[in-house]
CSV table of N, CA and C in Angstrom, one decimal:
chain,number,residue,atom,x,y,z
A,26,GLN,N,102.6,87.1,140.4
A,26,GLN,CA,101.6,88.2,140.1
A,26,GLN,C,101.7,88.7,138.7
A,27,VAL,N,100.6,89.0,138.1
A,27,VAL,CA,100.6,89.6,136.8
A,27,VAL,C,101.2,91.0,136.7
A,28,GLN,N,102.1,91.1,135.8
A,28,GLN,CA,102.8,92.4,135.6
A,28,GLN,C,103.0,92.7,134.1
A,29,LEU,N,102.7,94.0,133.8
A,29,LEU,CA,103.0,94.4,132.4
A,29,LEU,C,103.9,95.6,132.6
A,30,VAL,N,105.1,95.5,131.9
A,30,VAL,CA,106.1,96.6,132.1
A,30,VAL,C,106.5,97.1,130.7
A,31,GLU,N,106.1,98.4,130.5
A,31,GLU,CA,106.4,99.0,129.2
A,31,GLU,C,107.8,99.6,129.2
A,32,SER,N,108.4,99.7,128.0
A,32,SER,CA,109.7,100.4,127.9
A,32,SER,C,109.9,100.8,126.5
A,33,GLY,N,110.9,101.6,126.2
A,33,GLY,CA,111.1,102.1,124.8
A,33,GLY,C,110.7,103.5,124.5
A,34,GLY,N,110.0,104.1,125.4
A,34,GLY,CA,109.6,105.5,125.1
A,34,GLY,C,110.7,106.4,125.2
A,35,GLY,N,110.5,107.7,124.7
A,35,GLY,CA,111.5,108.7,124.7
A,35,GLY,C,111.1,109.9,123.9
A,36,SER,N,112.1,110.7,123.6
A,36,SER,CA,111.8,111.9,122.9
A,36,SER,C,112.5,111.8,121.5
A,37,VAL,N,111.7,112.0,120.5
A,37,VAL,CA,112.2,112.0,119.1
A,37,VAL,C,111.6,113.2,118.3
A,38,GLN,N,112.2,113.3,117.1
A,38,GLN,CA,111.7,114.4,116.2
A,38,GLN,C,110.7,113.9,115.2
A,39,VAL,N,110.0,114.8,114.7
A,39,VAL,CA,109.0,114.5,113.7
A,39,VAL,C,109.6,113.6,112.6
A,40,GLY,N,108.9,112.5,112.2
A,40,GLY,CA,109.3,111.6,111.1
A,40,GLY,C,110.2,110.5,111.6
A,41,GLU,N,110.6,110.5,112.8
A,41,GLU,CA,111.5,109.4,113.3
A,41,GLU,C,110.6,108.3,113.8
A,42,SER,N,111.3,107.2,114.3
A,42,SER,CA,110.6,106.0,114.7
A,42,SER,C,111.0,105.6,116.1
A,43,LEU,N,110.1,104.8,116.7
A,43,LEU,CA,110.3,104.4,118.1
A,43,LEU,C,109.7,103.0,118.2
A,44,ARG,N,110.3,102.1,119.0
A,44,ARG,CA,109.8,100.8,119.2
A,44,ARG,C,109.5,100.6,120.7
A,45,LEU,N,108.3,100.4,121.1
A,45,LEU,CA,107.9,100.2,122.4
A,45,LEU,C,107.8,98.7,122.7
A,46,ALA,N,108.1,98.3,123.9
A,46,ALA,CA,108.0,96.9,124.3
A,46,ALA,C,107.2,96.8,125.6
A,47,CYS,N,106.4,95.7,125.7
A,47,CYS,CA,105.6,95.4,126.9
A,47,CYS,C,106.0,94.0,127.3
A,48,ALA,N,106.7,93.9,128.4
A,48,ALA,CA,107.1,92.6,128.9
A,48,ALA,C,106.1,92.1,130.0
A,49,VAL,N,105.6,90.9,129.8
A,49,VAL,CA,104.5,90.4,130.6
A,49,VAL,C,104.9,89.3,131.5
A,50,SER,N,104.5,89.3,132.7
A,50,SER,CA,104.7,88.2,133.6
A,50,SER,C,103.4,87.7,134.2
A,51,GLY,N,103.2,86.4,134.4
A,51,GLY,CA,102.0,85.9,135.0
A,51,GLY,C,101.1,85.2,134.1
A,52,PHE,N,101.1,85.5,132.8
A,52,PHE,CA,100.3,84.8,131.8
A,52,PHE,C,101.0,84.8,130.5
A,53,ALA,N,100.6,83.9,129.6
A,53,ALA,CA,101.1,83.8,128.3
A,53,ALA,C,100.3,84.7,127.3
A,54,ILE,N,101.0,85.7,126.7
A,54,ILE,CA,100.4,86.7,125.9
A,54,ILE,C,99.7,86.1,124.7
A,55,ARG,N,100.3,84.9,124.2
A,55,ARG,CA,99.7,84.3,123.0
A,55,ARG,C,98.3,83.8,123.2
A,56,THR,N,97.8,83.7,124.4
A,56,THR,CA,96.5,83.2,124.7
A,56,THR,C,95.5,84.3,125.0
A,57,LYS,N,96.0,85.6,124.9
A,57,LYS,CA,95.2,86.7,125.3
A,57,LYS,C,95.2,87.8,124.2
A,58,CYS,N,94.3,88.7,124.3
A,58,CYS,CA,94.3,89.9,123.5
A,58,CYS,C,95.2,90.9,124.2
A,59,MET,N,96.2,91.4,123.5
A,59,MET,CA,97.0,92.5,124.0
A,59,MET,C,96.8,93.7,123.2
A,60,ALA,N,96.9,94.9,123.8
A,60,ALA,CA,96.7,96.1,123.2
A,60,ALA,C,97.6,97.2,123.7
A,61,TRP,N,97.7,98.2,122.8
A,61,TRP,CA,98.4,99.5,123.2
A,61,TRP,C,97.4,100.6,123.2
A,62,PHE,N,97.4,101.4,124.2
A,62,PHE,CA,96.6,102.6,124.3
A,62,PHE,C,97.5,103.8,124.5
A,63,ARG,N,97.0,105.0,124.3
A,63,ARG,CA,97.7,106.2,124.6
A,63,ARG,C,96.8,107.2,125.2
A,64,GLN,N,97.4,108.1,125.9
A,64,GLN,CA,96.7,109.2,126.6
A,64,GLN,C,97.5,110.4,126.7
A,65,ALA,N,97.1,111.5,126.1
A,65,ALA,CA,97.7,112.8,126.2
A,65,ALA,C,97.1,113.6,127.3
A,66,PRO,N,97.9,114.5,127.9
A,66,PRO,CA,97.3,115.3,129.0
A,66,PRO,C,96.0,116.0,128.7
A,67,GLY,N,95.0,115.8,129.5
A,67,GLY,CA,93.7,116.4,129.3
A,67,GLY,C,92.8,115.7,128.3
A,68,LYS,N,93.3,114.6,127.8
A,68,LYS,CA,92.5,113.9,126.8
A,68,LYS,C,92.2,112.5,127.3
A,69,GLU,N,91.2,111.9,126.6
A,69,GLU,CA,90.8,110.5,127.0
A,69,GLU,C,91.8,109.5,126.5
A,70,ARG,N,91.8,108.4,127.1
A,70,ARG,CA,92.7,107.3,126.7
A,70,ARG,C,92.1,106.7,125.4
A,71,GLU,N,92.9,106.5,124.4
A,71,GLU,CA,92.4,105.9,123.1
A,71,GLU,C,93.2,104.7,122.7
A,72,GLY,N,92.6,103.8,122.0
A,72,GLY,CA,93.2,102.6,121.6
A,72,GLY,C,94.1,102.9,120.4
A,73,VAL,N,95.3,102.2,120.3
A,73,VAL,CA,96.2,102.4,119.3
A,73,VAL,C,96.2,101.2,118.4
A,74,ALA,N,96.4,100.0,119.0
A,74,ALA,CA,96.5,98.7,118.2
A,74,ALA,C,96.3,97.6,119.2
A,75,SER,N,95.9,96.4,118.6
A,75,SER,CA,95.7,95.2,119.4
A,75,SER,C,96.1,94.0,118.6
A,76,ILE,N,96.5,93.0,119.3
A,76,ILE,CA,96.8,91.7,118.7
A,76,ILE,C,96.2,90.6,119.6
A,77,ASP,N,95.5,89.7,119.0
A,77,ASP,CA,94.8,88.7,119.9
A,77,ASP,C,95.5,87.3,119.7
A,78,SER,N,94.8,86.3,120.3
A,78,SER,CA,95.3,85.0,120.3
A,78,SER,C,95.5,84.3,118.9
A,79,THR,N,94.7,84.8,118.0
A,79,THR,CA,94.8,84.4,116.6
A,79,THR,C,95.7,85.2,115.7
A,80,THR,N,96.4,86.1,116.4
A,80,THR,CA,97.3,87.1,115.7
A,80,THR,C,96.6,88.1,114.9
A,81,THR,N,95.2,88.2,115.0
A,81,THR,CA,94.5,89.2,114.3
A,81,THR,C,94.9,90.6,114.8
A,82,ARG,N,95.3,91.5,113.9
A,82,ARG,CA,95.7,92.8,114.3
A,82,ARG,C,94.7,93.9,114.0
A,83,ILE,N,94.5,94.8,114.9
A,83,ILE,CA,93.5,95.9,114.8
A,83,ILE,C,94.3,97.2,115.0
A,84,TYR,N,94.0,98.2,114.1
A,84,TYR,CA,94.7,99.4,114.3
A,84,TYR,C,93.7,100.6,114.3
A,85,ALA,N,94.0,101.6,115.1
A,85,ALA,CA,93.2,102.8,115.0
A,85,ALA,C,93.6,103.5,113.7
A,86,ARG,N,92.7,104.3,113.2
A,86,ARG,CA,92.9,105.0,111.9
A,86,ARG,C,94.2,105.8,111.9
A,87,PHE,N,94.5,106.4,113.0
A,87,PHE,CA,95.7,107.2,113.0
A,87,PHE,C,97.0,106.4,113.0
A,88,ALA,N,96.8,105.1,113.3
A,88,ALA,CA,98.0,104.2,113.4
A,88,ALA,C,98.2,103.4,112.1
A,89,GLN,N,97.1,103.2,111.4
A,89,GLN,CA,97.1,102.4,110.2
A,89,GLN,C,98.2,102.9,109.2
A,90,GLY,N,99.1,102.0,108.8
A,90,GLY,CA,100.1,102.3,107.8
A,90,GLY,C,101.4,102.9,108.5
A,91,ARG,N,101.3,103.3,109.7
A,91,ARG,CA,102.5,103.9,110.4
A,91,ARG,C,103.0,103.0,111.5
A,92,PHE,N,102.0,102.4,112.3
A,92,PHE,CA,102.4,101.6,113.4
A,92,PHE,C,102.2,100.1,113.2
A,93,SER,N,102.9,99.3,113.9
A,93,SER,CA,102.8,97.9,113.7
A,93,SER,C,102.9,97.2,115.1
A,94,ILE,N,101.9,96.4,115.4
A,94,ILE,CA,102.0,95.7,116.6
A,94,ILE,C,102.4,94.2,116.4
A,95,SER,N,103.2,93.7,117.3
A,95,SER,CA,103.7,92.3,117.1
A,95,SER,C,103.9,91.7,118.5
A,96,ARG,N,104.1,90.4,118.5
A,96,ARG,CA,104.4,89.8,119.8
A,96,ARG,C,105.5,88.7,119.6
A,97,ASP,N,106.2,88.5,120.7
A,97,ASP,CA,107.3,87.4,120.7
A,97,ASP,C,106.8,86.5,121.8
A,98,ALA,N,106.3,85.4,121.4
A,98,ALA,CA,105.8,84.4,122.4
A,98,ALA,C,106.9,83.9,123.4
A,99,ALA,N,108.0,83.6,122.8
A,99,ALA,CA,109.1,83.1,123.6
A,99,ALA,C,109.5,84.1,124.7
A,100,GLN,N,109.5,85.3,124.4
A,100,GLN,CA,109.9,86.4,125.3
A,100,GLN,C,108.7,86.9,126.1
A,101,ASN,N,107.5,86.5,125.7
A,101,ASN,CA,106.3,86.9,126.3
A,101,ASN,C,106.2,88.5,126.3
A,102,THR,N,106.5,89.0,125.2
A,102,THR,CA,106.6,90.5,125.0
A,102,THR,C,105.8,90.9,123.8
A,103,VAL,N,105.1,92.0,123.9
A,103,VAL,CA,104.4,92.6,122.8
A,103,VAL,C,105.1,93.9,122.5
A,104,TYR,N,105.1,94.2,121.2
A,104,TYR,CA,105.8,95.4,120.7
A,104,TYR,C,104.9,96.3,119.9
A,105,LEU,N,105.3,97.6,119.9
A,105,LEU,CA,104.6,98.5,119.1
A,105,LEU,C,105.7,99.3,118.3
A,106,GLU,N,105.8,99.1,117.0
A,106,GLU,CA,106.7,99.9,116.2
A,106,GLU,C,106.0,101.1,115.7
A,107,MET,N,106.5,102.2,115.9
A,107,MET,CA,105.9,103.5,115.5
A,107,MET,C,106.8,104.2,114.5
A,108,ASN,N,106.3,104.4,113.3
A,108,ASN,CA,107.1,105.1,112.3
A,108,ASN,C,106.5,106.4,111.9
A,109,SER,N,107.2,107.3,111.2
A,109,SER,CA,106.7,108.5,110.7
A,109,SER,C,106.0,109.3,111.8
A,110,LEU,N,106.6,109.4,113.0
A,110,LEU,CA,105.9,110.0,114.1
A,110,LEU,C,105.6,111.4,113.9
A,111,LYS,N,104.5,111.8,114.5
A,111,LYS,CA,104.0,113.2,114.4
A,111,LYS,C,103.8,113.8,115.8
A,112,PRO,N,103.8,115.1,115.9
A,112,PRO,CA,103.6,115.7,117.2
A,112,PRO,C,102.4,115.2,117.9
A,113,GLU,N,101.3,115.0,117.2
A,113,GLU,CA,100.1,114.5,117.8
A,113,GLU,C,100.2,113.1,118.4
A,114,ASP,N,101.3,112.4,118.1
A,114,ASP,CA,101.5,111.1,118.7
A,114,ASP,C,102.0,111.2,120.1
A,115,THR,N,102.4,112.4,120.5
A,115,THR,CA,102.9,112.6,121.9
A,115,THR,C,101.8,112.2,122.9
A,116,ALA,N,102.2,111.3,123.8
A,116,ALA,CA,101.3,110.8,124.8
A,116,ALA,C,102.0,109.8,125.7
A,117,MET,N,101.3,109.4,126.7
A,117,MET,CA,101.8,108.3,127.5
A,117,MET,C,101.2,107.0,126.9
A,118,TYR,N,102.0,106.1,126.6
A,118,TYR,CA,101.6,104.8,125.9
A,118,TYR,C,101.5,103.7,127.0
A,119,TYR,N,100.3,103.0,127.0
A,119,TYR,CA,100.1,102.0,127.9
A,119,TYR,C,99.9,100.6,127.2
A,120,CYS,N,100.4,99.6,127.9
A,120,CYS,CA,100.1,98.2,127.4
A,120,CYS,C,99.0,97.7,128.2
A,121,ALA,N,98.1,96.9,127.6
A,121,ALA,CA,96.9,96.4,128.3
A,121,ALA,C,96.7,94.9,127.8
A,122,ALA,N,96.1,94.2,128.7
A,122,ALA,CA,95.7,92.8,128.4
A,122,ALA,C,94.2,92.5,128.7
A,123,ARG,N,93.6,91.8,127.8
A,123,ARG,CA,92.2,91.4,127.9
A,123,ARG,C,92.1,90.0,128.4
A,124,PRO,N,91.2,89.7,129.3
A,124,PRO,CA,91.2,88.3,129.8
A,124,PRO,C,90.7,87.3,128.8
A,125,PHE,N,90.2,87.7,127.6
A,125,PHE,CA,89.7,86.8,126.6
A,125,PHE,C,90.7,86.8,125.5
A,126,GLY,N,90.6,85.7,124.7
A,126,GLY,CA,91.6,85.5,123.6
A,126,GLY,C,91.4,86.3,122.4
A,127,ASN,N,90.2,86.8,122.1
A,127,ASN,CA,89.9,87.5,120.9
A,127,ASN,C,89.7,89.0,121.0
A,128,CYS,N,90.1,89.7,120.0
A,128,CYS,CA,89.8,91.1,119.9
A,128,CYS,C,89.4,91.3,118.4
A,129,ALA,N,88.1,91.5,118.2
A,129,ALA,CA,87.6,91.6,116.8
A,129,ALA,C,87.6,93.1,116.4
A,130,LYS,N,87.8,94.0,117.3
A,130,LYS,CA,87.8,95.4,117.0
A,130,LYS,C,88.7,96.1,118.0
A,131,MET,N,88.9,97.4,117.8
A,131,MET,CA,89.6,98.2,118.7
A,131,MET,C,88.8,98.5,120.0
A,132,GLU,N,88.9,97.7,121.0
A,132,GLU,CA,88.1,97.7,122.2
A,132,GLU,C,88.4,98.9,123.0
A,133,THR,N,87.5,99.3,123.8
A,133,THR,CA,87.7,100.4,124.8
A,133,THR,C,88.4,100.0,126.0
A,134,PRO,N,89.0,100.9,126.8
A,134,PRO,CA,89.8,100.5,127.9
A,134,PRO,C,89.1,99.6,128.9
A,135,GLU,N,87.8,99.7,129.1
A,135,GLU,CA,87.1,98.9,130.1
A,135,GLU,C,87.1,97.5,129.8
A,136,TYR,N,87.5,97.1,128.6
A,136,TYR,CA,87.5,95.6,128.3
A,136,TYR,C,88.8,95.0,128.7
A,137,PHE,N,89.8,95.8,129.1
A,137,PHE,CA,91.1,95.3,129.5
A,137,PHE,C,91.3,95.3,131.0
A,138,ASN,N,91.7,94.2,131.6
A,138,ASN,CA,91.8,94.2,133.0
A,138,ASN,C,93.2,94.3,133.6
A,139,TYR,N,94.2,94.2,132.8
A,139,TYR,CA,95.6,94.4,133.2
A,139,TYR,C,96.2,95.5,132.4
A,140,TRP,N,97.0,96.3,133.2
A,140,TRP,CA,97.6,97.5,132.6
A,140,TRP,C,99.0,97.7,133.1
A,141,GLY,N,99.9,98.2,132.2
A,141,GLY,CA,101.2,98.6,132.6
A,141,GLY,C,101.2,100.0,133.1
A,142,GLN,N,102.4,100.5,133.5
A,142,GLN,CA,102.5,101.8,134.1
A,142,GLN,C,102.6,102.9,133.1
A,143,GLY,N,102.9,102.5,131.9
A,143,GLY,CA,103.0,103.5,130.8
A,143,GLY,C,104.4,103.9,130.5
A,144,THR,N,104.6,104.3,129.3
A,144,THR,CA,105.9,104.9,128.9
A,144,THR,C,105.7,106.1,128.0
A,145,GLN,N,106.4,107.2,128.3
A,145,GLN,CA,106.1,108.4,127.7
A,145,GLN,C,106.8,108.5,126.3
A,146,VAL,N,106.0,109.0,125.3
A,146,VAL,CA,106.5,109.3,124.0
A,146,VAL,C,106.3,110.7,123.7
A,147,THR,N,107.4,111.4,123.3
A,147,THR,CA,107.3,112.8,123.0
A,147,THR,C,107.9,113.1,121.6
A,148,VAL,N,107.1,113.7,120.7
A,148,VAL,CA,107.5,113.9,119.4
A,148,VAL,C,107.5,115.4,119.2
A,149,SER,N,108.7,116.0,118.9
A,149,SER,CA,108.9,117.4,118.7
A,149,SER,C,109.0,117.8,117.3
A,150,SER,N,108.6,118.9,116.9
A,150,SER,CA,108.6,119.4,115.6
A,150,SER,C,109.8,120.4,115.4
């Protein structure tokens, strides 16, 4: 069965870094578009970054220059490296998979059919 399992979340202080991981079972991530979303309490889920089958990377404006998405095909795991973290980065971070290979832009959640359970990231000032 397809499973996406996030890990790496935690509590950090402003300016610190965190690396999230999404381990996938059931399909090869190199053939799909993988993405990270985040959702803070009372707010809508928003896209953070995506990487598709061509390794094209897309970032939300708030993530550009600070976050980096990557994948390890051998481990079938996608990562999100977050640097210079800010309090507004505090949210539940979700890993998602799109059934198609390409992501030409930061797609909305409805385009992704597989989701992980989320991992909490808390940034304190």
